[in-house]
Amino acid sequence: MINNSMILIVDDEPANIQVLAACLKHRYRIKVATSGQKCFEVLAEQEKPDLILLDIEMPGMNGYEVCEKLKKGPHESIPVIFVTARDAIDDEERGLNIGAVDYITKPVSPAIVDARINTHMLIKHQRDLLEKMALHDQLTGLYNRYYLLEEANHKVALSRRHEYELTLLMIDIDHFKDINDQHGHPTGDAVLKKVSSLLIELNREGDITARIGGEEFVVVLDHCNAANAEIKANSIREKVEALKPDGINVTVSIGVAQLNDDDSDGGFTGMLKRADVAVYQAKELGRNRVVLS
Ligand SMILES: [Mg+2]
């Protein structure tokens, strides 16, 4: 995993880029940018670097400015290492204070560059892994309840501030216990995975899909009112019914609730409770159906 990592080298002098790339290219993929401006252009691309090596003295935006901007933006978690001819203690202190993880002075020693970068890369990957484990359900890869509750309050606040509609689907697999009992838990797990993959496939960017219980899922839909959410829920219900994972008939009951002003506890918990009641009603009415709260 670490061997496939990508490093972005930002330096205005091609000779410096070549020296660094020569130290690193046997182990990492390399991208380059010859100015601060170009650094942000590279960061706007689909694949983000795992680590940035940043020169300080550059025309236009200097390295400190690049680092400060980076640490305030969406890429703040990418580690930055300054690689610079400035060897004064004050410069190093400044670099570390604005968020760089390390400071290497030129001329560089290839062995030192290699060793330091490997250390930071390892820390970065361990942190990414911990974050993934903390926020995702291990079996399905969907977000977990913790992430949902953390993120949902944020979504509720945005929806209230900007006055757009926010809706929630609570999706519960019908008679899941019977599937486990009749076919065994490995098959039950396979069903959960296949339903989860379908939910991800049907996601729009920005929707949250989480597994919050054994066979219970939640989808949070931004900019979506109850009527449109009901259409979406019915489409999910039909697609699950058509899925027949491992030849087993699987259906879901779905409760739909739109955020309203009366929802308690800041909003999300109230909406979640109403969706839960709607799922219960869908079960009572015979399952494999959608009920609007
Ligand atoms: Mg320079």
Coordinates of N, CA, C and O in Angstrom, one line a residue, residues 197-276:
S197 N -24.0 -2.7 -1.3 CA -23.4 -2.3 -2.6 C -24.5 -1.6 -3.5 O -24.2 -0.6 -4.1
L198 N -25.7 -2.1 -3.4 CA -26.8 -1.5 -4.2 C -27.0 -0.1 -3.7 O -27.2 0.8 -4.5
L199 N -27.1 0.0 -2.4 CA -27.4 1.4 -1.8 C -26.3 2.4 -2.2 O -26.6 3.5 -2.6
I200 N -25.0 1.9 -2.2 CA -23.9 2.8 -2.6 C -24.1 3.2 -4.1 O -23.9 4.3 -4.5
E201 N -24.4 2.2 -4.9 CA -24.6 2.4 -6.3 C -25.7 3.5 -6.6 O -25.6 4.3 -7.5
L202 N -26.7 3.5 -5.8 CA -27.9 4.4 -6.0 C -27.6 5.7 -5.4 O -28.5 6.6 -5.5
N203 N -26.5 5.9 -4.7 CA -26.2 7.1 -4.0 C -25.9 8.3 -4.9 O -25.3 8.1 -5.9
R204 N -26.4 9.5 -4.5 CA -25.8 10.7 -5.2 C -24.6 11.1 -4.4 O -24.5 10.8 -3.2
E205 N -23.7 11.9 -5.0 CA -22.6 12.4 -4.3 C -23.1 13.3 -3.1 O -24.0 14.1 -3.3
G206 N -22.6 13.1 -1.9 CA -23.0 13.9 -0.8 C -24.0 13.2 0.1 O -24.2 13.6 1.2
D207 N -24.8 12.2 -0.4 CA -25.7 11.5 0.4 C -24.9 10.6 1.4 O -23.8 10.1 1.1
I208 N -25.4 10.5 2.6 CA -24.8 9.6 3.5 C -25.5 8.3 3.6 O -26.7 8.3 3.7
T209 N -24.8 7.2 3.4 CA -25.5 5.8 3.6 C -24.7 5.1 4.7 O -23.5 5.0 4.7
A210 N -25.5 4.7 5.7 CA -24.9 4.1 6.9 C -25.6 2.9 7.3 O -26.8 2.7 7.1
R211 N -24.9 1.9 7.9 CA -25.5 0.8 8.5 C -25.5 1.1 10.0 O -24.5 1.3 10.6
I212 N -26.7 1.1 10.5 CA -26.8 1.5 11.9 C -27.2 0.4 12.9 O -27.3 0.6 14.1
G213 N -27.6 -0.8 12.3 CA -27.9 -1.9 13.2 C -27.7 -3.1 12.3 O -27.2 -3.1 11.2
G214 N -28.1 -4.3 12.8 CA -27.8 -5.5 12.1 C -28.3 -5.5 10.7 O -27.5 -5.7 9.8
E215 N -29.6 -5.2 10.5 CA -30.1 -5.2 9.1 C -30.8 -3.9 8.8 O -31.7 -3.8 8.0
E216 N -30.3 -2.8 9.5 CA -30.9 -1.5 9.4 C -29.9 -0.5 8.8 O -28.8 -0.4 9.2
F217 N -30.4 0.2 7.8 CA -29.6 1.2 7.1 C -30.3 2.5 7.1 O -31.5 2.6 7.1
V218 N -29.5 3.6 7.0 CA -30.1 4.9 6.9 C -29.4 5.6 5.7 O -28.2 5.5 5.5
V219 N -30.3 6.3 4.9 CA -29.7 7.2 3.8 C -30.2 8.6 4.1 O -31.4 8.8 4.3
V220 N -29.3 9.5 4.1 CA -29.7 10.9 4.3 C -29.5 11.7 3.0 O -28.5 11.6 2.4
L221 N -30.6 12.3 2.6 CA -30.7 12.9 1.3 C -30.8 14.4 1.4 O -31.8 15.0 1.9
D222 N -29.8 15.1 0.9 CA -29.8 16.6 0.9 C -30.7 17.1 -0.3 O -30.7 16.4 -1.3
H223 N -31.2 18.3 -0.1 CA -32.0 18.9 -1.2 C -33.0 17.9 -1.8 O -33.1 17.8 -3.0
C224 N -33.7 17.3 -0.9 CA -34.7 16.3 -1.4 C -35.9 16.4 -0.4 O -35.8 16.2 0.8
N225 N -37.1 16.6 -1.0 CA -38.3 16.6 -0.1 C -38.9 15.2 0.0 O -38.4 14.3 -0.6
A226 N -39.9 15.1 0.8 CA -40.5 13.8 1.2 C -41.0 13.1 -0.1 O -40.9 11.9 -0.2
A227 N -41.7 13.9 -1.0 CA -42.3 13.3 -2.2 C -41.2 12.6 -3.0 O -41.4 11.5 -3.5
N228 N -40.1 13.4 -3.3 CA -39.0 12.8 -4.1 C -38.3 11.7 -3.4 O -37.9 10.7 -4.0
A229 N -38.2 11.8 -2.1 CA -37.6 10.7 -1.3 C -38.4 9.4 -1.4 O -37.9 8.3 -1.4
E230 N -39.7 9.6 -1.4 CA -40.6 8.4 -1.5 C -40.4 7.7 -2.8 O -40.4 6.5 -2.9
I231 N -40.3 8.5 -3.9 CA -40.0 7.9 -5.2 C -38.7 7.2 -5.2 O -38.6 6.0 -5.6
K232 N -37.7 7.8 -4.6 CA -36.4 7.2 -4.5 C -36.4 5.9 -3.6 O -35.9 4.8 -4.0
A233 N -37.2 6.0 -2.5 CA -37.3 4.8 -1.7 C -38.0 3.6 -2.4 O -37.6 2.5 -2.3
N234 N -39.0 4.0 -3.2 CA -39.7 2.9 -3.9 C -38.8 2.3 -5.0 O -38.8 1.1 -5.2
S235 N -37.9 3.1 -5.6 CA -37.0 2.6 -6.5 C -36.0 1.7 -5.8 O -35.6 0.6 -6.4
I236 N -35.5 2.0 -4.7 CA -34.6 1.2 -3.9 C -35.3 -0.1 -3.6 O -34.8 -1.2 -3.7
R237 N -36.5 0.0 -3.1 CA -37.3 -1.2 -2.7 C -37.4 -2.2 -3.9 O -37.2 -3.4 -3.8
E238 N -37.8 -1.6 -5.1 CA -37.9 -2.5 -6.3 C -36.6 -3.1 -6.7 O -36.5 -4.3 -7.0
K239 N -35.5 -2.4 -6.6 CA -34.2 -2.9 -7.0 C -33.7 -4.0 -6.0 O -33.1 -4.9 -6.4
V240 N -34.0 -3.8 -4.7 CA -33.6 -4.8 -3.8 C -34.4 -6.1 -4.1 O -33.9 -7.2 -4.1
E241 N -35.7 -5.9 -4.4 CA -36.5 -7.1 -4.7 C -36.0 -7.9 -5.9 O -36.1 -9.1 -5.9
A242 N -35.5 -7.1 -6.8 CA -35.0 -7.7 -8.1 C -33.6 -8.4 -7.9 O -33.1 -9.1 -8.7
L243 N -32.9 -8.0 -6.8 CA -31.5 -8.4 -6.5 C -31.4 -9.9 -6.4 O -30.5 -10.5 -7.0
K244 N -32.2 -10.6 -5.6 CA -32.2 -12.0 -5.3 C -30.7 -12.5 -5.1 O -30.2 -13.4 -5.8
P245 N -30.1 -12.0 -4.0 CA -28.7 -12.4 -3.8 C -28.6 -13.9 -3.4 O -29.5 -14.3 -2.6
D246 N -27.7 -14.6 -4.0 CA -27.6 -16.1 -3.7 C -28.9 -16.8 -3.9 O -29.2 -17.8 -3.3
G247 N -29.8 -16.2 -4.8 CA -31.0 -16.9 -5.1 C -32.1 -16.7 -4.1 O -33.2 -17.3 -4.1
I248 N -31.8 -15.8 -3.1 CA -32.8 -15.7 -2.0 C -33.6 -14.5 -2.2 O -33.2 -13.4 -2.7
N249 N -34.9 -14.6 -2.0 CA -35.8 -13.5 -2.1 C -35.6 -12.5 -0.9 O -35.8 -12.9 0.3
V250 N -35.2 -11.3 -1.2 CA -34.9 -10.3 -0.2 C -35.7 -9.1 -0.5 O -35.8 -8.6 -1.6
T251 N -36.4 -8.6 0.6 CA -37.2 -7.4 0.4 C -36.9 -6.4 1.6 O -36.3 -6.8 2.6
V252 N -37.2 -5.2 1.4 CA -37.0 -4.2 2.5 C -38.3 -3.4 2.7 O -39.1 -3.2 1.8
S253 N -38.4 -2.9 4.0 CA -39.4 -2.0 4.4 C -38.7 -0.7 4.6 O -37.6 -0.6 5.2
I254 N -39.3 0.4 4.1 CA -38.6 1.7 4.2 C -39.5 2.8 4.8 O -40.7 2.9 4.4
G255 N -39.0 3.5 5.8 CA -39.7 4.6 6.4 C -39.0 5.9 5.9 O -37.8 6.0 5.8
V256 N -39.8 6.9 5.5 CA -39.3 8.2 5.0 C -39.7 9.3 5.9 O -40.9 9.4 6.2
A257 N -38.8 10.1 6.3 CA -39.1 11.3 7.1 C -38.4 12.5 6.7 O -37.1 12.4 6.4
Q258 N -39.1 13.6 6.5 CA -38.4 14.9 6.1 C -38.2 15.7 7.4 O -39.1 15.7 8.3
L259 N -37.1 16.4 7.5 CA -36.8 17.3 8.6 C -37.9 18.3 8.7 O -38.3 19.0 7.7
N260 N -38.5 18.5 9.9 CA -39.4 19.6 10.1 C -39.1 20.4 11.4 O -38.2 20.0 12.1
D261 N -39.7 21.5 11.6 CA -39.4 22.4 12.6 C -39.6 21.8 14.0 O -39.1 22.3 15.0
D262 N -40.5 20.8 14.1 CA -40.9 20.3 15.4 C -39.9 19.2 15.8 O -40.0 18.7 17.0
D263 N -39.0 18.7 14.9 CA -38.1 17.6 15.3 C -37.3 18.0 16.5 O -36.7 19.1 16.5
S264 N -37.2 17.2 17.5 CA -36.6 17.5 18.8 C -35.1 17.2 18.7 O -34.5 16.8 17.6
D265 N -34.4 17.5 19.7 CA -32.9 17.3 19.9 C -32.1 17.8 18.7 O -31.3 17.1 18.1
G266 N -32.4 19.0 18.3 CA -31.7 19.6 17.2 C -32.1 19.2 15.9 O -31.7 19.7 14.9
G267 N -33.0 18.2 15.8 CA -33.6 17.9 14.5 C -33.4 16.4 14.1 O -34.3 15.7 13.8
F268 N -32.2 16.0 14.1 CA -31.9 14.7 13.5 C -32.5 13.5 14.2 O -33.1 12.6 13.6
T269 N -32.4 13.6 15.6 CA -33.0 12.5 16.3 C -34.5 12.4 16.1 O -35.0 11.2 16.0
G270 N -35.1 13.5 16.1 CA -36.6 13.5 15.9 C -36.9 12.9 14.5 O -37.9 12.1 14.4
M271 N -36.2 13.3 13.5 CA -36.4 12.8 12.1 C -36.2 11.3 12.1 O -36.9 10.5 11.5
L272 N -35.1 10.8 12.8 CA -34.8 9.4 12.9 C -35.9 8.6 13.5 O -36.3 7.5 13.1
K273 N -36.4 9.2 14.6 CA -37.5 8.5 15.3 C -38.7 8.3 14.5 O -39.4 7.3 14.4
R274 N -39.1 9.4 13.7 CA -40.3 9.3 12.9 C -40.1 8.3 11.7 O -41.0 7.6 11.4
A275 N -38.9 8.3 11.2 CA -38.6 7.3 10.1 C -38.7 5.9 10.7 O -39.2 4.9 10.0
D276 N -38.3 5.7 12.0 CA -38.3 4.4 12.6 C -39.8 4.0 12.8 O -40.1 2.8 12.6

